Short mmCIF file of C-alpha atoms in Angstrom, two decimals:
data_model
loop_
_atom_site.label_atom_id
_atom_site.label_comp_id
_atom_site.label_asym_id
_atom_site.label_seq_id
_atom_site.Cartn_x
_atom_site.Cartn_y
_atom_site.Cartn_z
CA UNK Q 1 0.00 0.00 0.00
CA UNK Q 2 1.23 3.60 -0.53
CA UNK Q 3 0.33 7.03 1.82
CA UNK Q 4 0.08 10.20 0.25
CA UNK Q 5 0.45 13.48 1.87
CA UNK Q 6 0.18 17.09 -0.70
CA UNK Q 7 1.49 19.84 -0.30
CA UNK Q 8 2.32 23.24 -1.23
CA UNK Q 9 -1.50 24.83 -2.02
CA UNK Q 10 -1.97 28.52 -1.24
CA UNK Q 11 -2.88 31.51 -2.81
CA UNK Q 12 -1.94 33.35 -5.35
CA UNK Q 13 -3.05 35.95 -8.36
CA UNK Q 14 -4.38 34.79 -11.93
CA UNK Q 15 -1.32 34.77 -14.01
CA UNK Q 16 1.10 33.34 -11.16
CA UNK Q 17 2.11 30.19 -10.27
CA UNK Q 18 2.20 27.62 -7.99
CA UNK Q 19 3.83 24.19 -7.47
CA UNK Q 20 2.02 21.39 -5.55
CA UNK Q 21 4.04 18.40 -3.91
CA UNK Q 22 3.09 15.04 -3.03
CA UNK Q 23 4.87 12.83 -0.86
CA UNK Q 24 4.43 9.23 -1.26
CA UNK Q 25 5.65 6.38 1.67
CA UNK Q 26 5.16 2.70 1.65
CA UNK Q 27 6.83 1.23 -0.40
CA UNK Q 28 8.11 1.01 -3.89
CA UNK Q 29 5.82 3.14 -6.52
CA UNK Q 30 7.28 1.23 -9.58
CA UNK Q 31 4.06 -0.45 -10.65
CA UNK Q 32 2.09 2.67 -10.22
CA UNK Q 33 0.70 5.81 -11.96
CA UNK Q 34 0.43 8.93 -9.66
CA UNK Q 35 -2.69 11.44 -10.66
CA UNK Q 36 -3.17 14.57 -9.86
CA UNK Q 37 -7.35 15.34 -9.45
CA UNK Q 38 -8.86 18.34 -8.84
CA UNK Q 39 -12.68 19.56 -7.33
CA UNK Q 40 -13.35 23.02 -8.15
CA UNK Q 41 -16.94 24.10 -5.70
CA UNK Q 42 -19.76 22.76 -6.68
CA UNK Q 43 -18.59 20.66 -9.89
CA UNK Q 44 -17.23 16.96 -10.03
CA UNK Q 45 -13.72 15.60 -9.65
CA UNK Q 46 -11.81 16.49 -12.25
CA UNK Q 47 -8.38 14.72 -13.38
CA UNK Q 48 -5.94 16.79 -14.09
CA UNK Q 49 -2.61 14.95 -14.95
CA UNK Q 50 -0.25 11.55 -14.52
CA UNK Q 51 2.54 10.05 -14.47
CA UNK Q 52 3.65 6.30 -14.40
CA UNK Q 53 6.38 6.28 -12.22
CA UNK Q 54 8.69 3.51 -13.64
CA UNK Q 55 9.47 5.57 -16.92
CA UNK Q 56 7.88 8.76 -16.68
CA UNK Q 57 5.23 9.00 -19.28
CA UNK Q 58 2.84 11.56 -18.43
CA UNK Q 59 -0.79 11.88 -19.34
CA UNK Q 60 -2.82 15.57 -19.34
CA UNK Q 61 -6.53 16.61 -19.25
CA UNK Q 62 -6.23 18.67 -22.74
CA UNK Q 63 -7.53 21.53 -21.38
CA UNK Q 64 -4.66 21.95 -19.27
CA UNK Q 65 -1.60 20.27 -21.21
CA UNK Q 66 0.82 23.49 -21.78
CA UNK Q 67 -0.13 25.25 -18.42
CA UNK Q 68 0.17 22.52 -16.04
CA UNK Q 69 3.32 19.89 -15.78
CA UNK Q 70 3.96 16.67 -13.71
CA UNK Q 71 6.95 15.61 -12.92
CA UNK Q 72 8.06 12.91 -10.44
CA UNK Q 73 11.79 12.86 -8.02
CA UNK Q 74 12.19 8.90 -7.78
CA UNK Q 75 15.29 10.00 -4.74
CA UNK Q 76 12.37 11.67 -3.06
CA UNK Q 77 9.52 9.40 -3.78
CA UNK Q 78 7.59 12.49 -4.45
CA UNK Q 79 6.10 13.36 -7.88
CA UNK Q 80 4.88 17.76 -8.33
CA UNK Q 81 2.25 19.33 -10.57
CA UNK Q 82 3.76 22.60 -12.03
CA UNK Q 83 0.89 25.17 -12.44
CA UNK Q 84 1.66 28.23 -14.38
CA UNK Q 85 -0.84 30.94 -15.88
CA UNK Q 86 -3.32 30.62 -13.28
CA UNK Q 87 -6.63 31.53 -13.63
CA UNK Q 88 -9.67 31.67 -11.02
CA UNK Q 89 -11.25 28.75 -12.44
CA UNK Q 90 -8.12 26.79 -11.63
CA UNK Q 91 -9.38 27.07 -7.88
CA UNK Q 92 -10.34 23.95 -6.43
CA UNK Q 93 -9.08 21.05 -3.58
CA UNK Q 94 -6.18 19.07 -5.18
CA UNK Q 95 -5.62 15.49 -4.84
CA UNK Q 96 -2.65 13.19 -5.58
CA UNK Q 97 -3.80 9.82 -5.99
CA UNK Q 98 -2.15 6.49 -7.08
CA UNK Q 99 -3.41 3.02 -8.74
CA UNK Q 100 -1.62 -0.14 -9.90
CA UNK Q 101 -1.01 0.47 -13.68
CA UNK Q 102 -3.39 -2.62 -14.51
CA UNK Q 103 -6.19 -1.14 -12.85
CA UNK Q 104 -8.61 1.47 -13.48
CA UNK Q 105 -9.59 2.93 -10.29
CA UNK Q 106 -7.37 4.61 -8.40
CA UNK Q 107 -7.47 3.80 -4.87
CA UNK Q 108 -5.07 5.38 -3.07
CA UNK Q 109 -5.55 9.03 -1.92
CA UNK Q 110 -4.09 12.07 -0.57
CA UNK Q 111 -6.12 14.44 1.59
CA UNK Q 112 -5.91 17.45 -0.37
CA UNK Q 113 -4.29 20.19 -0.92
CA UNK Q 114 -6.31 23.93 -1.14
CA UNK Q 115 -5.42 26.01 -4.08
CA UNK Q 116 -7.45 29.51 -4.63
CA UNK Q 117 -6.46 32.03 -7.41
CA UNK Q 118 -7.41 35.44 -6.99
CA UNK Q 119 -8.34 37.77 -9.82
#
């Protein structure tokens, strides 16, 4: 099994940036795929971006691919989600969350991390 903790939500202006963290324990993450979710107020979960962590391919909601970037630091067993150009519709709770590349679902969640962009 695998913990995840996120950090690094705040807030900041449209147009700035912001870089989230998520810290992952338990084990080896080499047979999984670390998401980064999002839930603006009032709408559904949202995914946002992934990564599989034994080779790095990444995966992005198209909406955001070329604003937001994942990345992972296999030393720190932490993977990031690079937000740049914010805008105030980029405020919402955001989740790390892992799942075994042969699944679907992914079952293993952080507790969120608050991110709310002002204009």
């Amino acid at each position: 099994q695998v913990q995840l903790v996120e950090s690094g939500g705040g807030l900041v202006q449209a147009g700035g940036s912001l870089r989230l963290s998520c810290a992952a324990s338990g084990g080896t993450l080499n047979s999984y795929r670390m998401g980064w979710f999002r839930r603006a107020p009032g709408k559904e979960r949202e995914f946002v971006a992934a990564v599989n962590w034994i080779d790095g391919n990444t995966y992005y909601a198209a909406s955001l691919k070329g604003r937001f970037t994942i990345s992972r630091d296999s030393g720190k067993k932490t993977v990031y989600l690079q937000m740049n150009s914010l805008k105030p519709e980029d405020t919402a709770v955001y989740y790390c969350a892992a799942r075994l590349v042969w699944q679907s679902d992914y079952a293993h969640w952080g507790q969120g991390t608050q991110v709310t962009v002002s204009s």
